[in-house]
Amino acid sequence: DQQVKQNSPSLSVQEGRISILNCDYTNSMFDYFLWYKKYPAEGPTFLISISSIKDKNEDGRFTVFLNKSAKHLSLHIVPSQPGDSAVYFCAASAGAGANNLFFGTGTRLTVIP
Amino acid sequence: DVKVTQSSRYLVKRTGEKVFLECVQDMDHENMFWYRQDPGLGLRLIYFSYDVKMKEKGDIPEGYSVSREKKERFSLILESASTNQTSMYLCASSSGTKNQPQHFGDGTRLSIL
């Protein structure tokens, strides 16, 4: 049973506009959330994270929003650049033990020049 | 920067062979993980380890085993390779501190013929 869901397999955005990637989760014990970016033939690269005590975390062009009541998080990229074209995975952890992560199935973002 | 190194980028083996995938990290991380990534399924956890000689099953351990004799090295073993084990295999490591991201290697694309 998929505890972390990314319902949009793909997203296309014009360069300079905002990209919004969404993620839903079912386990209310999750308290740490992450976004990873993956280029073809490379491993996922950690992008940004947020703990459940916050509802927003910002790092440059990337902002993650967390809505705990809706069990929803989103990644905003502003402005989008062609180099942002990649597969984005959201992940969540209950923070216990070995920090096991539960991953979504990924959203392929294409930024059109 | 954390460096997670997987010994092979591409590997081709035959059905029934015993296959070893090696992973080394240079950050003295307590936790190490093996995932496989398949289209439409995201990253699925095979095994993880939170200490030397310790191992725990993930979501899909069948047909695999692991070995962690030294803190920096985590090996994935396919005891008798089968065609349904053709996949991208990703190794990751993380600190034992709560709420820390996992850092990934570049992956091994394994084909079983």
XYZ file of C-alpha atoms in Angstrom:
226
model
C 0.000 0.000 0.000
C 1.558 3.272 -1.154
C 1.871 5.572 1.867
C 3.263 8.455 -0.192
C 1.547 9.328 -3.448
C 2.423 11.568 -6.348
C -0.637 11.519 -8.549
C 0.818 13.472 -11.456
C 3.347 11.408 -13.414
C 4.376 14.432 -15.475
C 4.242 18.207 -15.576
C 5.276 20.714 -18.265
C 5.962 24.361 -17.467
C 7.293 27.319 -19.432
C 10.680 28.687 -18.454
C 10.334 31.517 -15.933
C 6.950 30.373 -14.651
C 6.189 28.566 -11.383
C 6.345 24.770 -11.139
C 4.171 23.180 -8.440
C 4.705 19.526 -7.627
C 2.298 17.818 -5.273
C 2.487 14.917 -2.881
C -0.028 13.273 -0.532
C 0.602 10.893 2.336
C -1.565 8.632 4.454
C 0.515 7.896 7.557
C -0.122 10.474 10.297
C 3.097 9.359 12.043
C 5.259 10.911 9.316
C 7.074 13.926 10.737
C 9.855 14.634 8.260
C 9.395 15.222 4.551
C 11.897 15.560 1.738
C 12.109 16.270 -1.964
C 14.692 14.651 -4.209
C 15.569 15.458 -7.798
C 16.775 12.765 -10.198
C 18.402 13.119 -13.588
C 18.602 10.078 -15.909
C 21.476 7.698 -15.115
C 22.191 9.461 -11.805
C 21.119 8.826 -8.234
C 18.520 11.043 -6.534
C 19.905 14.284 -5.142
C 18.516 15.717 -1.919
C 16.814 19.050 -2.618
C 14.937 20.339 0.418
C 13.218 19.054 3.534
C 10.706 20.140 6.150
C 9.859 18.855 9.581
C 6.285 18.662 10.792
C 6.739 21.510 13.260
C 6.916 23.909 10.310
C 4.563 24.590 7.422
C 7.026 26.190 5.042
C 10.708 25.932 4.232
C 12.497 27.970 1.610
C 15.855 27.547 -0.105
C 16.524 29.885 -2.993
C 14.108 29.133 -5.826
C 12.672 26.119 -3.982
C 9.939 26.252 -1.331
C 8.243 23.305 0.315
C 4.811 23.726 1.900
C 3.306 21.273 4.372
C -0.392 21.018 5.198
C -0.610 18.478 7.983
C -4.381 18.501 8.290
C -4.700 17.625 4.597
C -1.651 15.317 4.670
C -0.333 17.178 1.677
C 2.962 18.741 0.714
C 4.036 20.637 -2.332
C 7.253 21.876 -3.910
C 7.263 25.262 -5.624
C 10.043 26.189 -8.027
C 10.162 29.869 -8.973
C 11.290 30.769 -11.559
C 11.549 27.455 -13.373
C 14.653 26.878 -15.486
C 15.365 24.280 -18.204
C 17.977 22.706 -15.915
C 15.171 21.891 -13.470
C 13.851 19.289 -15.922
C 14.134 16.010 -14.003
C 12.081 13.502 -12.051
C 11.118 14.738 -8.590
C 10.417 12.323 -5.747
C 8.805 13.240 -2.465
C 9.625 11.127 0.569
C 8.510 10.919 4.174
C 9.838 9.499 7.392
C 8.388 8.701 10.795
C 11.748 9.680 12.215
C 12.338 6.516 14.155
C 15.122 3.968 13.906
C 17.221 4.234 10.794
C 15.323 7.190 9.298
C 13.616 4.943 6.782
C 12.103 6.890 3.934
C 8.910 6.125 2.059
C 9.019 7.415 -1.509
C 6.365 8.500 -3.961
C 6.474 7.266 -7.544
C 7.876 10.517 -8.916
C 6.772 13.379 -11.174
C 8.680 14.131 -14.364
C 9.036 17.901 -14.729
C 9.800 19.370 -18.143
C 10.658 23.059 -18.308
C 10.175 24.356 -21.824
C 12.610 27.085 -22.928
C 30.015 16.634 0.535
C 28.800 13.107 1.146
C 30.148 10.617 -1.341
C 28.357 7.346 -1.912
C 30.112 5.196 -4.485
C 28.620 2.179 -6.203
C 31.170 -0.132 -7.760
C 29.526 -0.536 -11.165
C 27.323 1.757 -13.265
C 26.230 -1.032 -15.622
C 26.259 -4.784 -15.115
C 25.030 -7.662 -17.255
C 24.663 -11.110 -15.706
C 23.008 -14.400 -16.551
C 20.067 -16.116 -14.886
C 21.189 -18.215 -11.925
C 24.439 -16.325 -11.325
C 25.331 -14.974 -7.894
C 25.656 -11.214 -8.184
C 27.378 -8.788 -5.820
C 26.677 -5.059 -5.792
C 29.040 -2.993 -3.669
C 28.517 0.379 -2.037
C 30.950 2.540 -0.074
C 30.287 5.809 1.761
C 32.882 8.201 3.100
C 30.911 10.120 5.749
C 31.027 7.645 8.636
C 27.240 7.259 8.399
C 25.561 4.723 10.645
C 22.714 3.882 8.271
C 22.959 2.366 4.816
C 20.209 1.323 2.413
C 19.610 -0.587 -0.794
C 16.709 0.313 -3.093
C 15.577 -0.689 -6.508
C 13.896 1.742 -8.862
C 11.441 0.557 -11.502
C 9.267 2.678 -13.828
C 5.987 3.664 -12.207
C 6.966 2.132 -8.863
C 9.338 4.718 -7.426
C 12.050 3.591 -5.032
C 11.435 0.424 -3.071
C 13.525 -0.517 -0.069
C 15.194 -3.919 -0.235
C 17.335 -3.980 2.922
C 18.893 -1.516 5.306
C 21.501 -1.556 8.043
C 21.865 0.721 11.051
C 25.172 -0.649 12.270
C 27.997 -2.997 11.363
C 26.775 -6.599 11.049
C 23.176 -5.442 11.567
C 20.579 -5.751 8.826
C 16.847 -5.329 8.509
C 14.450 -6.324 5.754
C 12.781 -3.620 3.758
C 9.661 -3.918 1.632
C 10.974 -6.346 -1.009
C 13.792 -8.514 0.452
C 12.897 -11.743 -1.362
C 15.731 -13.023 -3.526
C 18.291 -10.690 -1.938
C 20.690 -10.697 0.971
C 23.115 -8.102 2.333
C 26.389 -7.878 4.159
C 27.855 -5.117 6.297
C 31.227 -6.145 7.677
C 32.618 -2.592 7.839
C 30.817 0.645 8.616
C 31.586 2.226 5.262
C 30.623 -0.710 3.050
C 27.241 -2.297 2.350
C 26.904 -5.117 -0.160
C 23.780 -6.373 -1.881
C 23.788 -10.004 -2.993
C 21.485 -11.646 -5.506
C 21.820 -15.298 -4.530
C 20.534 -16.666 -7.854
C 19.750 -13.897 -10.297
C 16.453 -13.949 -12.151
C 15.171 -11.822 -15.025
C 12.674 -10.017 -12.755
C 15.646 -8.600 -10.875
C 16.630 -6.520 -13.888
C 16.438 -3.002 -12.474
C 18.256 0.126 -11.337
C 19.780 -0.451 -7.896
C 20.476 2.524 -5.649
C 22.536 2.626 -2.479
C 22.115 5.377 0.115
C 23.522 6.343 3.487
C 22.432 8.649 6.292
C 23.550 9.824 9.676
C 22.045 8.153 12.738
C 20.716 11.517 13.922
C 16.956 11.997 13.636
C 15.606 13.782 10.565
C 18.607 13.584 8.319
C 18.380 13.077 4.553
C 19.667 10.010 2.813
C 22.417 10.539 0.256
C 22.456 8.352 -2.819
C 25.026 6.860 -5.126
C 24.641 7.073 -8.900
C 23.067 3.644 -9.176
C 23.856 0.361 -10.898
C 21.809 -0.561 -13.942
C 21.654 -4.374 -13.687
C 20.435 -6.525 -16.561
C 19.808 -10.232 -16.044
C 19.695 -12.209 -19.288
